[in-house]
Amino acid sequence: MSIINDETYLRDIIISFLLAGRDTVASGLTSLFWLLSKHSNVVSAIKQEADRIIGENKELTSFDQMKELNYLQATVYESMRLYLPIQFDSKFCQNDDVLPDGSILKKGTRVTYHPYAMGRIEEIWGEDCLEFKPERWLKHDGIFFPQNPFKYPIFQAGFRVCLGKEMALLEMKMVTLSLIRRFQIELLTPPSPDQHPRFLPGLTATFSDGLPVLVRNIQPQP
């Protein structure tokens, strides 16, 4: 800010930070806790992994410990497969181009892709694509195994991969781990098995009615 005199440029950068860094993480966390409220087995698995790697009733002390929390990583990825912060995105062709399937695109053509829909396609994710299963991201030894970013374009892919990807993932994992180890979080209105969240129209997915919850302290084990 001290070396740039173009206020319009600074404004655009700040808005980009707010939209890309703050609203998306908040959106991802909201969806994640909505899913966790329906899957207590996943919450228990995250806690068990944290107790094993960090220690029961102990605080996270290093980035290396965070990297060992494979199930937590898988849970965050699986949550955003189903309910991602940016549900669709568009690109414009700078020049004439041809897609891998042979589709011809003229310069200036707008191409929109829909990761929200992609996360629900059986041909991509299998017959259980509608199920919340963090295990799909783990190898047999329990180690996190990422998918092709073009199959999972939550952070885009190739030369346009999100610059804040690792920071966003770290924020989501730290907040999630901190909260579920300290508090029991329940929805004020428990969802039915076939109920799905409704979103407000906008760039970032936002729950139309927010996420009212009841929060209780968890007493530490002696």
PDB file of C-alpha atoms in Angstrom:
ATOM      1  CA  MET A   1       0.000   0.000   0.000  1.00  0.00           C
ATOM      2  CA  SER A   2       2.895   2.364   0.708  1.00  0.00           C
ATOM      3  CA  ILE A   3       4.422   2.006  -2.762  1.00  0.00           C
ATOM      4  CA  ILE A   4       1.260   1.988  -4.943  1.00  0.00           C
ATOM      5  CA  ASN A   5      -0.631   5.191  -5.682  1.00  0.00           C
ATOM      6  CA  ASP A   6      -3.411   3.633  -7.756  1.00  0.00           C
ATOM      7  CA  GLU A   7      -6.351   3.500  -5.338  1.00  0.00           C
ATOM      8  CA  THR A   8      -8.559   1.651  -7.820  1.00  0.00           C
ATOM      9  CA  TYR A   9      -5.969  -1.100  -8.120  1.00  0.00           C
ATOM     10  CA  LEU A  10      -5.643  -1.349  -4.331  1.00  0.00           C
ATOM     11  CA  ARG A  11      -9.420  -1.485  -3.967  1.00  0.00           C
ATOM     12  CA  ASP A  12      -9.638  -4.343  -6.452  1.00  0.00           C
ATOM     13  CA  ILE A  13      -6.887  -6.285  -4.673  1.00  0.00           C
ATOM     14  CA  ILE A  14      -8.537  -5.832  -1.257  1.00  0.00           C
ATOM     15  CA  ILE A  15     -11.928  -6.928  -2.583  1.00  0.00           C
ATOM     16  CA  SER A  16     -10.230  -9.958  -4.097  1.00  0.00           C
ATOM     17  CA  PHE A  17      -8.663 -10.833  -0.732  1.00  0.00           C
ATOM     18  CA  LEU A  18     -12.018 -10.478   1.032  1.00  0.00           C
ATOM     19  CA  LEU A  19     -13.945 -12.580  -1.468  1.00  0.00           C
ATOM     20  CA  ALA A  20     -11.278 -15.201  -2.119  1.00  0.00           C
ATOM     21  CA  GLY A  21      -9.823 -15.515   1.367  1.00  0.00           C
ATOM     22  CA  ARG A  22     -12.489 -14.699   3.926  1.00  0.00           C
ATOM     23  CA  ASP A  23     -15.906 -15.521   2.500  1.00  0.00           C
ATOM     24  CA  THR A  24     -14.830 -18.808   0.927  1.00  0.00           C
ATOM     25  CA  VAL A  25     -13.265 -20.180   4.119  1.00  0.00           C
ATOM     26  CA  ALA A  26     -16.353 -19.160   6.101  1.00  0.00           C
ATOM     27  CA  SER A  27     -18.576 -20.846   3.516  1.00  0.00           C
ATOM     28  CA  GLY A  28     -16.496 -24.019   3.538  1.00  0.00           C
ATOM     29  CA  LEU A  29     -16.545 -24.213   7.337  1.00  0.00           C
ATOM     30  CA  THR A  30     -20.310 -23.687   7.485  1.00  0.00           C
ATOM     31  CA  SER A  31     -20.945 -26.581   5.113  1.00  0.00           C
ATOM     32  CA  LEU A  32     -18.402 -28.739   6.909  1.00  0.00           C
ATOM     33  CA  PHE A  33     -20.036 -28.313  10.308  1.00  0.00           C
ATOM     34  CA  TRP A  34     -23.451 -28.936   8.775  1.00  0.00           C
ATOM     35  CA  LEU A  35     -22.141 -32.273   7.489  1.00  0.00           C
ATOM     36  CA  LEU A  36     -20.359 -33.115  10.751  1.00  0.00           C
ATOM     37  CA  SER A  37     -23.606 -32.558  12.647  1.00  0.00           C
ATOM     38  CA  LYS A  38     -25.094 -35.389  10.582  1.00  0.00           C
ATOM     39  CA  HIS A  39     -22.090 -37.726  10.855  1.00  0.00           C
ATOM     40  CA  SER A  40     -20.972 -38.169  14.462  1.00  0.00           C
ATOM     41  CA  ASN A  41     -18.791 -41.100  13.365  1.00  0.00           C
ATOM     42  CA  VAL A  42     -16.623 -38.693  11.361  1.00  0.00           C
ATOM     43  CA  VAL A  43     -16.282 -36.351  14.348  1.00  0.00           C
ATOM     44  CA  SER A  44     -15.192 -39.299  16.505  1.00  0.00           C
ATOM     45  CA  ALA A  45     -12.647 -40.403  13.901  1.00  0.00           C
ATOM     46  CA  ILE A  46     -11.123 -36.901  13.727  1.00  0.00           C
ATOM     47  CA  LYS A  47     -10.824 -36.765  17.523  1.00  0.00           C
ATOM     48  CA  GLN A  48      -9.270 -40.231  17.739  1.00  0.00           C
ATOM     49  CA  GLU A  49      -6.696 -39.325  15.104  1.00  0.00           C
ATOM     50  CA  ALA A  50      -5.865 -36.055  16.910  1.00  0.00           C
ATOM     51  CA  ASP A  51      -5.506 -37.830  20.265  1.00  0.00           C
ATOM     52  CA  ARG A  52      -3.161 -40.365  18.691  1.00  0.00           C
ATOM     53  CA  ILE A  53      -0.923 -37.828  16.919  1.00  0.00           C
ATOM     54  CA  ILE A  54      -1.141 -34.739  19.124  1.00  0.00           C
ATOM     55  CA  GLY A  55      -1.990 -36.350  22.450  1.00  0.00           C
ATOM     56  CA  GLU A  56      -5.201 -36.413  24.463  1.00  0.00           C
ATOM     57  CA  ASN A  57      -6.036 -32.979  25.934  1.00  0.00           C
ATOM     58  CA  LYS A  58      -2.881 -31.553  24.351  1.00  0.00           C
ATOM     59  CA  GLU A  59      -2.569 -28.623  21.954  1.00  0.00           C
ATOM     60  CA  LEU A  60      -1.259 -28.740  18.417  1.00  0.00           C
ATOM     61  CA  THR A  61       2.400 -27.699  18.587  1.00  0.00           C
ATOM     62  CA  SER A  62       3.794 -27.998  15.074  1.00  0.00           C
ATOM     63  CA  PHE A  63       2.978 -27.941  11.395  1.00  0.00           C
ATOM     64  CA  ASP A  64       4.381 -31.464  11.128  1.00  0.00           C
ATOM     65  CA  GLN A  65       1.636 -32.703  13.434  1.00  0.00           C
ATOM     66  CA  MET A  66      -0.978 -31.063  11.242  1.00  0.00           C
ATOM     67  CA  LYS A  67       0.429 -32.808   8.156  1.00  0.00           C
ATOM     68  CA  GLU A  68      -0.063 -36.173   9.874  1.00  0.00           C
ATOM     69  CA  LEU A  69      -3.808 -35.602  10.347  1.00  0.00           C
ATOM     70  CA  ASN A  70      -4.786 -37.458   7.198  1.00  0.00           C
ATOM     71  CA  TYR A  71      -8.381 -38.156   8.175  1.00  0.00           C
ATOM     72  CA  LEU A  72      -8.974 -34.490   8.981  1.00  0.00           C
ATOM     73  CA  GLN A  73      -7.575 -33.541   5.570  1.00  0.00           C
ATOM     74  CA  ALA A  74      -9.793 -36.115   3.897  1.00  0.00           C
ATOM     75  CA  THR A  75     -12.837 -34.776   5.738  1.00  0.00           C
ATOM     76  CA  VAL A  76     -12.226 -31.210   4.558  1.00  0.00           C
ATOM     77  CA  TYR A  77     -11.721 -32.364   0.960  1.00  0.00           C
ATOM     78  CA  GLU A  78     -14.833 -34.546   1.036  1.00  0.00           C
ATOM     79  CA  SER A  79     -16.930 -31.726   2.482  1.00  0.00           C
ATOM     80  CA  MET A  80     -15.917 -29.395  -0.339  1.00  0.00           C
ATOM     81  CA  ARG A  81     -16.533 -32.089  -2.944  1.00  0.00           C
ATOM     82  CA  LEU A  82     -20.204 -31.872  -2.032  1.00  0.00           C
ATOM     83  CA  TYR A  83     -20.585 -28.290  -0.791  1.00  0.00           C
ATOM     84  CA  LEU A  84     -17.823 -26.122  -2.132  1.00  0.00           C
ATOM     85  CA  PRO A  85     -17.581 -22.355  -1.565  1.00  0.00           C
ATOM     86  CA  ILE A  86     -17.568 -21.464  -5.295  1.00  0.00           C
ATOM     87  CA  GLN A  87     -20.133 -23.701  -6.958  1.00  0.00           C
ATOM     88  CA  PHE A  88     -19.459 -22.685 -10.575  1.00  0.00           C
ATOM     89  CA  ASP A  89     -16.901 -20.640 -12.452  1.00  0.00           C
ATOM     90  CA  SER A  90     -16.295 -19.311 -15.963  1.00  0.00           C
ATOM     91  CA  LYS A  91     -13.358 -18.703 -18.278  1.00  0.00           C
ATOM     92  CA  PHE A  92     -13.113 -16.760 -21.531  1.00  0.00           C
ATOM     93  CA  CYS A  93     -11.106 -17.885 -24.546  1.00  0.00           C
ATOM     94  CA  GLN A  94      -8.312 -15.491 -25.409  1.00  0.00           C
ATOM     95  CA  ASN A  95      -7.921 -17.234 -28.779  1.00  0.00           C
ATOM     96  CA  ASP A  96      -9.721 -19.838 -30.862  1.00  0.00           C
ATOM     97  CA  ASP A  97      -9.367 -23.226 -29.196  1.00  0.00           C
ATOM     98  CA  VAL A  98     -10.501 -26.849 -29.333  1.00  0.00           C
ATOM     99  CA  LEU A  99     -11.548 -28.819 -26.238  1.00  0.00           C
ATOM    100  CA  PRO A 100     -10.381 -32.435 -25.716  1.00  0.00           C
ATOM    101  CA  ASP A 101     -13.808 -33.714 -26.847  1.00  0.00           C
ATOM    102  CA  GLY A 102     -13.457 -31.849 -30.168  1.00  0.00           C
ATOM    103  CA  SER A 103     -15.684 -28.886 -29.330  1.00  0.00           C
ATOM    104  CA  ILE A 104     -14.558 -25.798 -31.245  1.00  0.00           C
ATOM    105  CA  LEU A 105     -14.428 -22.556 -29.275  1.00  0.00           C
ATOM    106  CA  LYS A 106     -14.088 -19.143 -30.849  1.00  0.00           C
ATOM    107  CA  LYS A 107     -12.102 -16.305 -29.322  1.00  0.00           C
ATOM    108  CA  GLY A 108     -14.148 -14.585 -26.602  1.00  0.00           C
ATOM    109  CA  THR A 109     -16.343 -17.638 -25.901  1.00  0.00           C
ATOM    110  CA  ARG A 110     -17.388 -17.982 -22.276  1.00  0.00           C
ATOM    111  CA  VAL A 111     -16.977 -21.490 -20.868  1.00  0.00           C
ATOM    112  CA  THR A 112     -18.630 -22.273 -17.539  1.00  0.00           C
ATOM    113  CA  TYR A 113     -17.910 -25.373 -15.479  1.00  0.00           C
ATOM    114  CA  HIS A 114     -19.918 -26.506 -12.448  1.00  0.00           C
ATOM    115  CA  PRO A 115     -17.896 -28.288  -9.707  1.00  0.00           C
ATOM    116  CA  TYR A 116     -21.047 -28.560  -7.540  1.00  0.00           C
ATOM    117  CA  ALA A 117     -22.627 -30.756 -10.213  1.00  0.00           C
ATOM    118  CA  MET A 118     -19.355 -32.586 -10.901  1.00  0.00           C
ATOM    119  CA  GLY A 119     -19.259 -33.774  -7.286  1.00  0.00           C
ATOM    120  CA  ARG A 120     -22.580 -35.543  -7.880  1.00  0.00           C
ATOM    121  CA  ILE A 121     -21.777 -37.365 -11.125  1.00  0.00           C
ATOM    122  CA  GLU A 122     -21.469 -41.149 -10.831  1.00  0.00           C
ATOM    123  CA  GLU A 123     -19.105 -41.362 -13.809  1.00  0.00           C
ATOM    124  CA  ILE A 124     -16.640 -39.206 -11.883  1.00  0.00           C
ATOM    125  CA  TRP A 125     -17.047 -40.296  -8.249  1.00  0.00           C
ATOM    126  CA  GLY A 126     -18.834 -43.633  -8.422  1.00  0.00           C
ATOM    127  CA  GLU A 127     -22.223 -44.913  -7.294  1.00  0.00           C
ATOM    128  CA  ASP A 128     -21.726 -43.488  -3.792  1.00  0.00           C
ATOM    129  CA  CYS A 129     -21.100 -39.948  -5.097  1.00  0.00           C
ATOM    130  CA  LEU A 130     -23.951 -38.514  -3.012  1.00  0.00           C
ATOM    131  CA  GLU A 131     -22.556 -39.945   0.231  1.00  0.00           C
ATOM    132  CA  PHE A 132     -20.270 -38.060   2.605  1.00  0.00           C
ATOM    133  CA  LYS A 133     -17.309 -40.465   2.875  1.00  0.00           C
ATOM    134  CA  PRO A 134     -13.912 -39.038   3.866  1.00  0.00           C
ATOM    135  CA  GLU A 135     -12.511 -42.551   3.422  1.00  0.00           C
ATOM    136  CA  ARG A 136     -12.633 -42.153  -0.357  1.00  0.00           C
ATOM    137  CA  TRP A 137      -9.597 -39.855  -0.017  1.00  0.00           C
ATOM    138  CA  LEU A 138      -7.497 -42.348   1.970  1.00  0.00           C
ATOM    139  CA  LYS A 139      -5.292 -45.181   0.767  1.00  0.00           C
ATOM    140  CA  HIS A 140      -5.400 -48.548   2.513  1.00  0.00           C
ATOM    141  CA  ASP A 141      -2.729 -47.401   4.964  1.00  0.00           C
ATOM    142  CA  GLY A 142      -4.838 -44.386   5.950  1.00  0.00           C
ATOM    143  CA  ILE A 143      -2.674 -41.842   4.120  1.00  0.00           C
ATOM    144  CA  PHE A 144      -4.433 -38.999   2.307  1.00  0.00           C
ATOM    145  CA  PHE A 145      -4.402 -39.427  -1.471  1.00  0.00           C
ATOM    146  CA  PRO A 146      -5.337 -36.363  -3.570  1.00  0.00           C
ATOM    147  CA  GLN A 147      -7.345 -36.676  -6.763  1.00  0.00           C
ATOM    148  CA  ASN A 148      -6.605 -35.175 -10.152  1.00  0.00           C
ATOM    149  CA  PRO A 149      -7.322 -31.425  -9.778  1.00  0.00           C
ATOM    150  CA  PHE A 150      -9.281 -31.457 -13.047  1.00  0.00           C
ATOM    151  CA  LYS A 151     -11.556 -34.064 -11.469  1.00  0.00           C
ATOM    152  CA  TYR A 152     -11.734 -32.006  -8.271  1.00  0.00           C
ATOM    153  CA  PRO A 153     -11.439 -28.380  -9.506  1.00  0.00           C
ATOM    154  CA  ILE A 154     -12.334 -26.807  -6.160  1.00  0.00           C
ATOM    155  CA  PHE A 155      -9.081 -24.839  -6.239  1.00  0.00           C
ATOM    156  CA  GLN A 156      -8.951 -24.792 -10.041  1.00  0.00           C
ATOM    157  CA  ALA A 157      -6.062 -26.553 -11.778  1.00  0.00           C
ATOM    158  CA  GLY A 158      -3.006 -26.165 -13.947  1.00  0.00           C
ATOM    159  CA  PHE A 159      -1.565 -22.677 -14.294  1.00  0.00           C
ATOM    160  CA  ARG A 160      -4.621 -21.156 -12.590  1.00  0.00           C
ATOM    161  CA  VAL A 161      -4.519 -23.147  -9.364  1.00  0.00           C
ATOM    162  CA  CYS A 162      -5.572 -21.036  -6.364  1.00  0.00           C
ATOM    163  CA  LEU A 163      -2.611 -19.253  -4.799  1.00  0.00           C
ATOM    164  CA  GLY A 164      -4.274 -19.404  -1.375  1.00  0.00           C
ATOM    165  CA  LYS A 165      -5.090 -23.121  -1.512  1.00  0.00           C
ATOM    166  CA  GLU A 166      -2.728 -24.305   1.209  1.00  0.00           C
ATOM    167  CA  MET A 167      -3.534 -21.376   3.500  1.00  0.00           C
ATOM    168  CA  ALA A 168      -7.279 -21.957   3.117  1.00  0.00           C
ATOM    169  CA  LEU A 169      -6.915 -25.675   3.873  1.00  0.00           C
ATOM    170  CA  LEU A 170      -4.758 -24.938   6.897  1.00  0.00           C
ATOM    171  CA  GLU A 171      -7.295 -22.429   8.242  1.00  0.00           C
ATOM    172  CA  MET A 172     -10.196 -24.844   7.802  1.00  0.00           C
ATOM    173  CA  LYS A 173      -8.353 -27.720   9.458  1.00  0.00           C
ATOM    174  CA  MET A 174      -7.142 -25.676  12.410  1.00  0.00           C
ATOM    175  CA  VAL A 175     -10.565 -24.161  13.102  1.00  0.00           C
ATOM    176  CA  THR A 176     -12.330 -27.501  12.735  1.00  0.00           C
ATOM    177  CA  LEU A 177      -9.884 -29.346  14.972  1.00  0.00           C
ATOM    178  CA  SER A 178      -9.916 -26.638  17.629  1.00  0.00           C
ATOM    179  CA  LEU A 179     -13.706 -26.477  17.813  1.00  0.00           C
ATOM    180  CA  ILE A 180     -14.617 -30.156  17.806  1.00  0.00           C
ATOM    181  CA  ARG A 181     -12.011 -30.968  20.474  1.00  0.00           C
ATOM    182  CA  ARG A 182     -13.400 -28.269  22.783  1.00  0.00           C
ATOM    183  CA  PHE A 183     -17.094 -28.142  22.011  1.00  0.00           C
ATOM    184  CA  GLN A 184     -20.046 -30.283  21.149  1.00  0.00           C
ATOM    185  CA  ILE A 185     -21.818 -28.545  18.270  1.00  0.00           C
ATOM    186  CA  GLU A 186     -25.409 -29.473  17.424  1.00  0.00           C
ATOM    187  CA  LEU A 187     -27.870 -27.982  14.970  1.00  0.00           C
ATOM    188  CA  LEU A 188     -30.807 -26.280  16.645  1.00  0.00           C
ATOM    189  CA  THR A 189     -33.046 -27.979  14.108  1.00  0.00           C
ATOM    190  CA  PRO A 190     -31.713 -31.477  13.387  1.00  0.00           C
ATOM    191  CA  PRO A 191     -31.825 -32.138   9.614  1.00  0.00           C
ATOM    192  CA  SER A 192     -33.752 -35.027   8.128  1.00  0.00           C
ATOM    193  CA  PRO A 193     -31.704 -37.640   6.209  1.00  0.00           C
ATOM    194  CA  ASP A 194     -32.837 -36.303   2.815  1.00  0.00           C
ATOM    195  CA  GLN A 195     -32.580 -32.605   3.708  1.00  0.00           C
ATOM    196  CA  HIS A 196     -30.061 -30.419   1.919  1.00  0.00           C
ATOM    197  CA  PRO A 197     -28.981 -26.840   2.583  1.00  0.00           C
ATOM    198  CA  ARG A 198     -30.418 -23.999   0.522  1.00  0.00           C
ATOM    199  CA  PHE A 199     -28.037 -21.327  -0.729  1.00  0.00           C
ATOM    200  CA  LEU A 200     -28.438 -17.642  -1.458  1.00  0.00           C
ATOM    201  CA  PRO A 201     -27.597 -16.534  -5.011  1.00  0.00           C
ATOM    202  CA  GLY A 202     -24.117 -15.061  -5.215  1.00  0.00           C
ATOM    203  CA  LEU A 203     -20.485 -15.705  -6.024  1.00  0.00           C
ATOM    204  CA  THR A 204     -19.801 -17.477  -2.717  1.00  0.00           C
ATOM    205  CA  ALA A 205     -22.180 -20.191  -1.500  1.00  0.00           C
ATOM    206  CA  THR A 206     -23.995 -18.905   1.597  1.00  0.00           C
ATOM    207  CA  PHE A 207     -26.620 -20.788   3.625  1.00  0.00           C
ATOM    208  CA  SER A 208     -29.912 -18.958   3.122  1.00  0.00           C
ATOM    209  CA  ASP A 209     -30.855 -19.232   6.797  1.00  0.00           C
ATOM    210  CA  GLY A 210     -27.362 -19.365   8.272  1.00  0.00           C
ATOM    211  CA  LEU A 211     -26.453 -22.288  10.529  1.00  0.00           C
ATOM    212  CA  PRO A 212     -28.021 -21.884  13.998  1.00  0.00           C
ATOM    213  CA  VAL A 213     -26.262 -24.238  16.406  1.00  0.00           C
ATOM    214  CA  LEU A 214     -26.114 -25.112  20.085  1.00  0.00           C
ATOM    215  CA  VAL A 215     -22.576 -25.157  21.499  1.00  0.00           C
ATOM    216  CA  ARG A 216     -21.621 -26.991  24.708  1.00  0.00           C
ATOM    217  CA  ASN A 217     -18.260 -27.233  26.424  1.00  0.00           C
ATOM    218  CA  ILE A 218     -16.629 -30.645  26.430  1.00  0.00           C
ATOM    219  CA  GLN A 219     -15.152 -31.462  29.800  1.00  0.00           C
ATOM    220  CA  PRO A 220     -11.513 -32.595  29.447  1.00  0.00           C
ATOM    221  CA  GLN A 221     -10.721 -36.103  30.603  1.00  0.00           C
ATOM    222  CA  PRO A 222      -8.634 -36.176  33.839  1.00  0.00           C
TER     223      PRO A 222
END
